[in-house]
mmCIF file of C-alpha atoms in Angstrom:
data_model
loop_
_atom_site.group_PDB
_atom_site.id
_atom_site.type_symbol
_atom_site.label_atom_id
_atom_site.label_comp_id
_atom_site.label_asym_id
_atom_site.label_seq_id
_atom_site.Cartn_x
_atom_site.Cartn_y
_atom_site.Cartn_z
ATOM 1 C CA MET M 1 -0.021 0.047 0.292
ATOM 2 C CA ALA M 2 2.409 2.305 0.580
ATOM 3 C CA ALA M 3 4.255 1.026 -2.464
ATOM 4 C CA VAL M 4 0.789 2.335 -4.466
ATOM 5 C CA GLN M 5 0.644 6.295 -2.416
ATOM 6 C CA ARG M 6 2.217 8.918 -4.530
ATOM 7 C CA SER M 7 4.490 11.633 -3.019
ATOM 8 C CA ASP M 8 1.709 13.947 -2.778
ATOM 9 C CA GLY M 9 0.092 12.175 0.151
ATOM 10 C CA ALA M 10 -2.838 10.340 -3.241
ATOM 11 C CA ILE M 11 -4.528 6.888 -2.359
ATOM 12 C CA PRO M 12 -5.069 5.784 -5.944
ATOM 13 C CA TRP M 13 -6.583 2.294 -6.352
ATOM 14 C CA PHE M 14 -2.958 1.372 -7.704
ATOM 15 C CA ARG M 15 -0.765 3.567 -9.912
ATOM 16 C CA GLY M 16 -1.877 4.269 -13.230
ATOM 17 C CA HIS M 17 -5.991 4.225 -12.352
ATOM 18 C CA HIS M 18 -8.095 6.200 -10.410
ATOM 19 C CA LEU M 19 -9.161 7.718 -6.991
ATOM 20 C CA ASP M 20 -11.833 8.056 -5.247
ATOM 21 C CA PRO M 21 -11.747 9.918 -2.061
ATOM 22 C CA TRP M 22 -13.767 6.956 0.071
ATOM 23 C CA ASP M 23 -11.422 4.508 -1.006
ATOM 24 C CA HIS M 24 -8.490 7.070 -0.621
ATOM 25 C CA VAL M 25 -10.068 7.354 3.174
ATOM 26 C CA GLU M 26 -9.988 3.549 3.497
ATOM 27 C CA ALA M 27 -6.739 3.094 2.422
ATOM 28 C CA ALA M 28 -5.003 6.014 4.491
ATOM 29 C CA MET M 29 -7.416 4.323 8.256
ATOM 30 C CA ALA M 30 -5.772 0.597 7.192
ATOM 31 C CA LEU M 31 -1.961 2.396 6.953
ATOM 32 C CA ASP M 32 -2.984 3.699 10.580
ATOM 33 C CA ALA M 33 -3.901 1.193 11.764
ATOM 34 C CA ALA M 34 -0.542 -0.430 10.412
ATOM 35 C CA GLY M 35 1.544 2.428 12.613
ATOM 36 C CA GLU M 36 1.965 4.230 8.982
ATOM 37 C CA HIS M 37 0.938 7.682 10.648
ATOM 38 C CA ALA M 38 2.670 9.471 8.724
ATOM 39 C CA ARG M 39 1.471 8.496 5.278
ATOM 40 C CA ALA M 40 -1.882 8.790 6.582
ATOM 41 C CA GLU M 41 -1.240 12.030 7.673
ATOM 42 C CA ALA M 42 -0.463 13.227 3.959
ATOM 43 C CA ALA M 43 -3.004 11.710 2.928
ATOM 44 C CA TYR M 44 -5.824 13.811 4.884
ATOM 45 C CA ALA M 45 -3.316 16.838 3.417
ATOM 46 C CA TRP M 46 -4.033 15.640 -0.492
ATOM 47 C CA LEU M 47 -8.028 15.961 0.772
ATOM 48 C CA ALA M 48 -7.503 19.566 2.622
ATOM 49 C CA ARG M 49 -5.172 20.785 -0.531
ATOM 50 C CA HIS M 50 -8.058 19.972 -3.525
ATOM 51 C CA GLN M 51 -11.675 20.489 -1.640
ATOM 52 C CA LEU M 52 -13.729 22.001 -3.288
ATOM 53 C CA PRO M 53 -15.043 25.627 -2.391
ATOM 54 C CA ASP M 54 -18.729 23.863 -2.067
ATOM 55 C CA GLY M 55 -17.008 21.129 0.371
ATOM 56 C CA SER M 56 -16.745 18.451 -2.099
ATOM 57 C CA TRP M 57 -14.205 16.113 -4.100
ATOM 58 C CA TYR M 58 -15.007 15.070 -7.620
ATOM 59 C CA ALA M 59 -15.888 11.459 -7.718
ATOM 60 C CA ALA M 60 -11.984 10.200 -9.749
ATOM 61 C CA TYR M 61 -8.604 11.501 -10.487
ATOM 62 C CA ALA M 62 -6.842 9.900 -12.767
ATOM 63 C CA ASP M 63 -3.590 8.168 -10.715
ATOM 64 C CA GLY M 64 -4.718 10.430 -7.820
ATOM 65 C CA ASP M 65 -3.200 13.536 -10.270
ATOM 66 C CA ALA M 66 -5.781 16.665 -8.474
ATOM 67 C CA THR M 67 -5.500 18.757 -11.609
ATOM 68 C CA ALA M 68 -6.782 15.683 -14.349
ATOM 69 C CA PRO M 69 -10.549 14.865 -12.688
ATOM 70 C CA THR M 70 -12.076 11.605 -14.746
ATOM 71 C CA ASP M 71 -16.153 12.088 -12.927
ATOM 72 C CA THR M 72 -16.287 15.384 -12.238
ATOM 73 C CA ALA M 73 -20.003 14.632 -10.658
ATOM 74 C CA ARG M 74 -19.880 14.544 -6.702
ATOM 75 C CA GLU M 75 -20.944 11.597 -4.480
ATOM 76 C CA THR M 76 -22.555 12.415 -0.920
ATOM 77 C CA ASN M 77 -20.898 9.139 0.980
ATOM 78 C CA PHE M 78 -16.925 9.795 -0.634
ATOM 79 C CA CYS M 79 -17.589 12.923 0.424
ATOM 80 C CA ALA M 80 -18.549 12.734 4.076
ATOM 81 C CA TYR M 81 -16.121 9.344 4.727
ATOM 82 C CA ILE M 82 -13.499 11.455 5.602
ATOM 83 C CA ALA M 83 -14.899 13.332 9.158
ATOM 84 C CA ALA M 84 -14.115 9.055 9.101
ATOM 85 C CA GLY M 85 -11.092 9.126 8.489
ATOM 86 C CA VAL M 86 -10.366 12.248 10.323
ATOM 87 C CA TRP M 87 -11.450 10.741 13.718
ATOM 88 C CA HIS M 88 -9.854 7.283 13.226
ATOM 89 C CA HIS M 89 -6.408 9.403 12.810
ATOM 90 C CA TYR M 90 -6.989 11.249 15.571
ATOM 91 C CA LEU M 91 -8.173 8.335 17.754
ATOM 92 C CA SER M 92 -4.427 6.677 16.660
ATOM 93 C CA THR M 93 -2.157 9.038 17.483
ATOM 94 C CA GLY M 94 -4.109 11.700 19.973
ATOM 95 C CA ASP M 95 -2.632 14.705 17.454
ATOM 96 C CA ASP M 96 -5.366 17.442 18.834
ATOM 97 C CA ALA M 97 -2.547 19.753 15.840
ATOM 98 C CA PHE M 98 -4.147 17.160 13.161
ATOM 99 C CA LEU M 99 -7.468 17.554 14.595
ATOM 100 C CA ASP M 100 -6.963 21.572 14.296
ATOM 101 C CA ARG M 101 -6.046 21.547 11.104
ATOM 102 C CA LEU M 102 -8.723 18.742 9.710
ATOM 103 C CA TRP M 103 -12.036 20.143 11.826
ATOM 104 C CA PRO M 104 -12.906 23.257 9.360
ATOM 105 C CA THR M 105 -12.525 20.380 5.730
ATOM 106 C CA VAL M 106 -14.722 18.533 7.812
ATOM 107 C CA VAL M 107 -17.285 20.667 8.904
ATOM 108 C CA ALA M 108 -17.185 21.757 4.844
ATOM 109 C CA ALA M 109 -17.687 17.756 3.554
ATOM 110 C CA VAL M 110 -20.853 17.192 6.428
ATOM 111 C CA GLU M 111 -22.464 20.616 5.037
ATOM 112 C CA PHE M 112 -22.019 19.679 1.384
ATOM 113 C CA VAL M 113 -23.953 16.170 2.009
ATOM 114 C CA LEU M 114 -26.212 17.110 4.162
ATOM 115 C CA ARG M 115 -27.609 20.198 1.809
ATOM 116 C CA LEU M 116 -28.870 16.772 -0.369
ATOM 117 C CA GLN M 117 -30.721 15.212 3.016
ATOM 118 C CA GLN M 118 -34.017 14.491 0.954
ATOM 119 C CA PRO M 119 -37.156 15.376 4.092
ATOM 120 C CA GLY M 120 -37.591 11.420 5.378
ATOM 121 C CA GLY M 121 -33.983 11.652 6.336
ATOM 122 C CA GLN M 122 -31.832 9.685 2.886
ATOM 123 C CA ILE M 123 -28.952 11.224 1.678
ATOM 124 C CA GLY M 124 -29.145 12.078 -2.600
ATOM 125 C CA TRP M 125 -26.784 9.942 -4.402
ATOM 126 C CA LYS M 126 -24.829 13.063 -5.999
ATOM 127 C CA ARG M 127 -24.514 16.203 -7.698
ATOM 128 C CA GLU M 128 -24.103 16.413 -11.489
ATOM 129 C CA ALA M 129 -20.543 18.036 -12.758
ATOM 130 C CA ASP M 130 -23.515 20.966 -13.390
ATOM 131 C CA GLY M 131 -24.417 21.125 -10.275
ATOM 132 C CA THR M 132 -27.737 18.585 -10.832
ATOM 133 C CA PRO M 133 -28.599 17.246 -7.038
ATOM 134 C CA VAL M 134 -29.416 13.558 -7.922
ATOM 135 C CA THR M 135 -32.127 12.994 -5.112
ATOM 136 C CA ASP M 136 -32.034 8.953 -5.611
ATOM 137 C CA ALA M 137 -30.563 7.473 -2.117
ATOM 138 C CA LEU M 138 -28.519 4.337 -2.598
ATOM 139 C CA LEU M 139 -28.456 2.247 0.668
ATOM 140 C CA THR M 140 -25.275 1.366 1.299
ATOM 141 C CA GLY M 141 -23.366 4.969 0.017
ATOM 142 C CA SER M 142 -26.546 6.348 2.814
ATOM 143 C CA SER M 143 -25.307 4.039 5.788
ATOM 144 C CA SER M 144 -21.672 4.883 4.606
ATOM 145 C CA VAL M 145 -22.816 8.519 5.758
ATOM 146 C CA HIS M 146 -24.444 7.644 8.763
ATOM 147 C CA HIS M 147 -21.404 5.567 10.097
ATOM 148 C CA ALA M 148 -19.507 9.168 9.304
ATOM 149 C CA LEU M 149 -21.396 11.949 10.339
ATOM 150 C CA ARG M 150 -21.439 9.794 13.859
ATOM 151 C CA CYS M 151 -17.578 10.613 13.577
ATOM 152 C CA ALA M 152 -18.017 13.767 12.610
ATOM 153 C CA LEU M 153 -20.218 14.301 15.584
ATOM 154 C CA ALA M 154 -17.034 12.830 17.753
ATOM 155 C CA VAL M 155 -14.343 14.915 16.319
ATOM 156 C CA ALA M 156 -16.675 18.258 17.402
ATOM 157 C CA GLU M 157 -17.828 17.369 20.856
ATOM 158 C CA HIS M 158 -14.425 16.335 21.225
ATOM 159 C CA ARG M 159 -13.562 19.882 20.377
ATOM 160 C CA GLU M 160 -16.326 21.076 22.558
ATOM 161 C CA GLU M 161 -18.627 22.569 19.517
ATOM 162 C CA PRO M 162 -22.132 21.313 19.300
ATOM 163 C CA GLN M 163 -23.438 20.962 15.752
ATOM 164 C CA PRO M 164 -27.474 19.935 17.088
ATOM 165 C CA ASP M 165 -28.461 19.894 13.352
ATOM 166 C CA TRP M 166 -26.289 17.510 12.031
ATOM 167 C CA GLU M 167 -27.699 15.721 15.520
ATOM 168 C CA LEU M 168 -31.113 15.775 13.616
ATOM 169 C CA SER M 169 -29.425 14.929 10.406
ATOM 170 C CA ALA M 170 -27.998 12.008 11.662
ATOM 171 C CA GLY M 171 -30.403 10.681 13.892
ATOM 172 C CA LEU M 172 -33.351 11.406 10.322
ATOM 173 C CA LEU M 173 -30.358 8.755 8.529
ATOM 174 C CA GLY M 174 -30.980 6.398 10.809
ATOM 175 C CA HIS M 175 -34.591 5.705 10.690
ATOM 176 C CA ALA M 176 -34.287 6.019 7.384
ATOM 177 C CA ILE M 177 -32.242 3.513 7.569
ATOM 178 C CA ARG M 178 -34.041 1.177 9.757
ATOM 179 C CA SER M 179 -37.459 1.679 9.405
ATOM 180 C CA HIS M 180 -38.077 2.630 5.288
ATOM 181 C CA PRO M 181 -36.625 0.990 3.032
ATOM 182 C CA GLU M 182 -38.737 1.912 0.192
ATOM 183 C CA ARG M 183 -36.615 5.372 0.114
ATOM 184 C CA PHE M 184 -33.379 4.133 -1.108
ATOM 185 C CA LEU M 185 -32.915 2.933 -5.025
ATOM 186 C CA ASP M 186 -33.727 -0.605 -4.871
ATOM 187 C CA LYS M 187 -30.249 -2.334 -5.166
ATOM 188 C CA SER M 188 -30.723 -5.750 -3.467
ATOM 189 C CA ARG M 189 -28.336 -7.549 -5.659
ATOM 190 C CA TYR M 190 -25.534 -6.442 -4.104
ATOM 191 C CA SER M 191 -24.343 -8.068 -0.668
ATOM 192 C CA MET M 192 -23.826 -3.889 0.562
ATOM 193 C CA ASP M 193 -26.903 -3.141 0.381
ATOM 194 C CA TRP M 194 -26.642 -6.165 2.825
ATOM 195 C CA TYR M 195 -24.346 -5.446 5.067
ATOM 196 C CA TYR M 196 -23.960 -2.104 5.656
ATOM 197 C CA PRO M 197 -26.618 -1.158 7.378
ATOM 198 C CA VAL M 198 -24.618 -2.884 10.083
ATOM 199 C CA LEU M 199 -21.619 -1.565 8.888
ATOM 200 C CA GLY M 200 -22.226 1.841 9.137
ATOM 201 C CA GLY M 201 -24.127 1.298 12.598
ATOM 202 C CA ALA M 202 -27.578 2.297 12.146
ATOM 203 C CA VAL M 203 -28.832 -1.294 12.336
ATOM 204 C CA ARG M 204 -27.899 -2.895 15.389
ATOM 205 C CA GLY M 205 -28.883 -5.439 18.324
ATOM 206 C CA ALA M 206 -31.027 -8.246 17.277
ATOM 207 C CA ALA M 207 -31.717 -6.654 14.501
ATOM 208 C CA ALA M 208 -28.601 -7.062 12.890
ATOM 209 C CA GLU M 209 -28.432 -10.256 13.466
ATOM 210 C CA GLU M 210 -31.621 -10.779 11.325
ATOM 211 C CA ARG M 211 -30.087 -8.855 8.800
ATOM 212 C CA ILE M 212 -27.008 -11.257 8.597
ATOM 213 C CA ALA M 213 -28.743 -14.676 8.953
ATOM 214 C CA ALA M 214 -31.371 -13.603 5.771
ATOM 215 C CA HIS M 215 -29.382 -13.259 2.793
ATOM 216 C CA TRP M 216 -26.192 -15.056 4.963
ATOM 217 C CA GLU M 217 -26.517 -17.787 2.068
ATOM 218 C CA ARG M 218 -27.707 -15.852 -0.862
ATOM 219 C CA PHE M 219 -24.260 -13.771 -0.492
ATOM 220 C CA VAL M 220 -22.087 -16.348 1.742
ATOM 221 C CA VAL M 221 -19.249 -19.248 -0.115
ATOM 222 C CA PRO M 222 -18.011 -20.715 2.192
ATOM 223 C CA GLY M 223 -14.264 -21.615 1.736
ATOM 224 C CA LEU M 224 -14.186 -18.094 -0.696
ATOM 225 C CA GLY M 225 -16.022 -15.163 0.089
ATOM 226 C CA VAL M 226 -18.314 -13.120 -0.327
ATOM 227 C CA ARG M 227 -20.292 -12.278 -4.022
ATOM 228 C CA CYS M 228 -20.610 -9.049 -4.941
ATOM 229 C CA VAL M 229 -23.584 -9.514 -6.839
ATOM 230 C CA HIS M 230 -26.074 -12.182 -7.373
ATOM 231 C CA PRO M 231 -25.887 -13.876 -8.469
ATOM 232 C CA ASN M 232 -22.262 -13.889 -9.734
ATOM 233 C CA PRO M 233 -20.422 -16.256 -9.457
ATOM 234 C CA TRP M 234 -17.870 -13.674 -8.021
ATOM 235 C CA VAL M 235 -16.490 -13.120 -4.629
ATOM 236 C CA THR M 236 -14.339 -10.090 -3.876
ATOM 237 C CA GLY M 237 -11.879 -9.256 -1.372
ATOM 238 C CA GLY M 238 -13.269 -5.814 -0.794
ATOM 239 C CA GLU M 239 -16.838 -7.290 0.775
ATOM 240 C CA SER M 240 -15.645 -10.427 2.533
ATOM 241 C CA ALA M 241 -13.471 -7.735 4.249
ATOM 242 C CA GLU M 242 -16.378 -6.317 5.116
ATOM 243 C CA LEU M 243 -18.388 -8.233 6.106
ATOM 244 C CA ALA M 244 -15.492 -9.230 8.654
ATOM 245 C CA LEU M 245 -15.683 -5.575 9.602
ATOM 246 C CA ALA M 246 -19.774 -5.860 10.085
ATOM 247 C CA LEU M 247 -19.814 -9.339 11.920
ATOM 248 C CA TRP M 248 -17.606 -8.470 14.343
ATOM 249 C CA ALA M 249 -18.759 -5.490 15.271
ATOM 250 C CA VAL M 250 -21.968 -7.724 16.229
ATOM 251 C CA GLY M 251 -19.794 -9.873 18.099
ATOM 252 C CA GLU M 252 -19.337 -12.878 15.428
ATOM 253 C CA SER M 253 -15.787 -12.914 15.894
ATOM 254 C CA ASP M 254 -15.374 -16.121 14.617
ATOM 255 C CA ARG M 255 -17.218 -15.943 11.702
ATOM 256 C CA ALA M 256 -15.801 -13.323 10.969
ATOM 257 C CA LEU M 257 -11.951 -14.687 11.217
ATOM 258 C CA ASP M 258 -13.523 -17.247 8.717
ATOM 259 C CA ILE M 259 -13.883 -15.336 6.139
ATOM 260 C CA LEU M 260 -10.760 -13.520 6.466
ATOM 261 C CA LYS M 261 -9.154 -17.314 6.311
ATOM 262 C CA TRP M 262 -11.249 -17.701 3.195
ATOM 263 C CA ILE M 263 -9.865 -15.102 1.020
ATOM 264 C CA GLN M 264 -6.010 -15.709 1.369
ATOM 265 C CA HIS M 265 -6.318 -17.306 -1.925
ATOM 266 C CA LEU M 266 -6.756 -13.891 -2.643
ATOM 267 C CA ARG M 267 -3.572 -12.831 -1.664
ATOM 268 C CA ALA M 268 -0.968 -11.743 -4.252
ATOM 269 C CA GLU M 269 3.435 -12.763 -3.657
ATOM 270 C CA ASP M 270 3.496 -8.492 -3.342
ATOM 271 C CA GLY M 271 1.052 -8.695 0.265
ATOM 272 C CA MET M 272 -1.724 -6.807 -2.103
ATOM 273 C CA TYR M 273 -5.362 -8.902 -2.633
ATOM 274 C CA TRP M 274 -6.831 -9.440 -5.267
ATOM 275 C CA THR M 275 -9.840 -7.883 -6.396
ATOM 276 C CA GLY M 276 -11.891 -11.024 -7.172
ATOM 277 C CA TYR M 277 -12.502 -14.292 -7.692
ATOM 278 C CA VAL M 278 -14.906 -15.841 -10.420
ATOM 279 C CA PHE M 279 -14.722 -19.328 -8.964
ATOM 280 C CA GLU M 280 -17.003 -21.011 -12.144
ATOM 281 C CA ASP M 281 -14.145 -20.171 -13.827
ATOM 282 C CA ASP M 282 -12.027 -20.580 -11.743
ATOM 283 C CA ALA M 283 -10.153 -17.119 -12.810
ATOM 284 C CA VAL M 284 -9.077 -14.286 -11.526
ATOM 285 C CA TRP M 285 -10.898 -11.207 -12.150
ATOM 286 C CA PRO M 286 -9.756 -8.127 -12.557
ATOM 287 C CA ARG M 287 -5.778 -8.623 -12.565
ATOM 288 C CA GLU M 288 -6.137 -5.949 -10.583
ATOM 289 C CA ARG M 289 -4.133 -5.364 -6.562
ATOM 290 C CA THR M 290 -6.111 -2.400 -5.315
ATOM 291 C CA ALA M 291 -5.410 -0.567 -2.065
ATOM 292 C CA TRP M 292 -8.754 -0.453 -1.114
ATOM 293 C CA THR M 293 -9.238 -3.711 -1.110
ATOM 294 C CA ALA M 294 -5.820 -4.557 0.552
ATOM 295 C CA GLY M 295 -7.266 -1.929 3.270
ATOM 296 C CA SER M 296 -10.305 -2.846 3.723
ATOM 297 C CA LEU M 297 -8.233 -6.227 5.131
ATOM 298 C CA LEU M 298 -6.104 -4.652 7.479
ATOM 299 C CA LEU M 299 -8.920 -2.610 8.295
ATOM 300 C CA ALA M 300 -11.141 -6.258 9.789
ATOM 301 C CA VAL M 301 -7.543 -7.495 10.741
ATOM 302 C CA ALA M 302 -6.604 -4.487 13.252
ATOM 303 C CA ALA M 303 -10.511 -4.498 14.995
ATOM 304 C CA LEU M 304 -10.327 -7.878 15.785
ATOM 305 C CA GLY M 305 -6.952 -8.001 16.991
ATOM 306 C CA GLY M 306 -8.030 -5.307 19.480
ATOM 307 C CA ASP M 307 -6.499 -1.847 17.558
ATOM 308 C CA GLU M 308 -8.192 1.218 19.793
ATOM 309 C CA ALA M 309 -9.079 3.661 17.441
ATOM 310 C CA THR M 310 -9.655 1.367 14.630
ATOM 311 C CA VAL M 311 -12.694 -0.504 17.296
ATOM 312 C CA GLN M 312 -13.883 2.795 18.584
ATOM 313 C CA VAL M 313 -15.015 3.955 15.096
ATOM 314 C CA PHE M 314 -16.112 0.745 13.503
ATOM 315 C CA GLY M 315 -17.376 -0.346 16.754
ATOM 316 C CA THR M 316 -19.376 2.992 16.581
ATOM 317 C CA ALA M 317 -20.598 1.997 20.349
ATOM 318 C CA ALA M 318 -18.729 5.248 21.699
ATOM 319 C CA LEU M 319 -19.792 7.295 18.982
ATOM 320 C CA PRO M 320 -22.945 10.326 19.515
ATOM 321 C CA GLN M 321 -26.263 8.520 18.081
ATOM 322 C CA GLY M 322 -27.457 11.426 17.135
ATOM 323 C CA LEU M 323 -30.990 12.872 18.207
ATOM 324 C CA ALA M 324 -34.094 10.153 17.630
ATOM 325 C CA PRO M 325 -37.095 12.283 15.338
ATOM 326 C CA ASP M 326 -40.041 12.235 17.305
ATOM 327 C CA CYS M 327 -41.463 9.301 15.676
ATOM 328 C CA CYS M 328 -39.325 6.791 16.842
ATOM 329 C CA PRO M 329 -38.463 7.907 20.573
#
C-alpha cells in the first residue's frame, strides 16, 4: 500500500488507475492501523488541499492527480467519509493539532453532504458535474454517510463545538435506514446493501443478527468469500473483508475470522489482494490489486486484533448516536 501512495499523499486504486475520495480514506485508515501515521496524515492533507469550494471532491482523479479529474460528479458518501478517517487518525495518534487543521475540511464536507439530505432522512446520491442534485438515495451510500456523520459528531464533541443540526440529521438518517427501505433505490442484488446498514452502525442488536441471517446463504460462498452481486459467481476481497468487519462489530468474531481466512486465496505474492475471483471459471478477475481491497482487510484484522482506534470507529458504541426523530423516540 505504501508503494501505491504518491509522493503528494494521494492513494489511487493502484498506480495508473484513478483515485476516489472514499477509497483514498479507507486506505489511509488502514495505513494508520498499520502504524504508518505519517503516510496517513499525508493522505488527509491531500484531501484538505484539494477540497472544492462547496466542500466536496470530484468522484475520480486520474492516478490521484488533482489536476486531472476524470469524473466531475460529487458523490455524498465519498465526501462524508473524511470524517471517519479524521477521527480514526486522531484516535490513532492523539494529535490535536491535526484535528484543528482538518476540522474546517470536515465541516465543509459534512455541510455539502447534508444539503442533499431529503425530507425522509435519506441522503441524495450526488451532484452531477453541472451541479444538478440527484435526490435518489443509495442504501449503502447512506449507511456509510450515517457512520461518517457520527464520526463528525465525535470530532465536534471532542472540540466542544456542538452541532445540533448534524445530530438531528444523523437521527433522521438512521431512522430511514432502519425503517424505510422504500426511500432507497433497490440495489438488493448487491451484497453491500445487505451488510452496510450493520457496518455503518444504523442497525445493531437483534435486528442486525436477523439481517445477517436473512441473506447469508444468498451472498456467502463457504471457503471462498462473499459475492459482490447475486447470483454472479464472483467473490470479492473488499466485500468479504467488510462483511467480516460488520460481523465483528455485532459480536460474531469467529465467523469474521473464518471469512478472512477464506479470502487468503486472493493474496498475491507482493502482499496485496486481488479484487476478486470467478469461481465457475477458476479465474482471478479483474487482474488488479487495489489499495482499498488491502485496506479493508487490514481494518478488519485491526478490529479483530483490538486496535483501539479501529475498535472505537467501527464498533460505533462510543460514537454519538444523533437525535431520534419524534416518530421513533
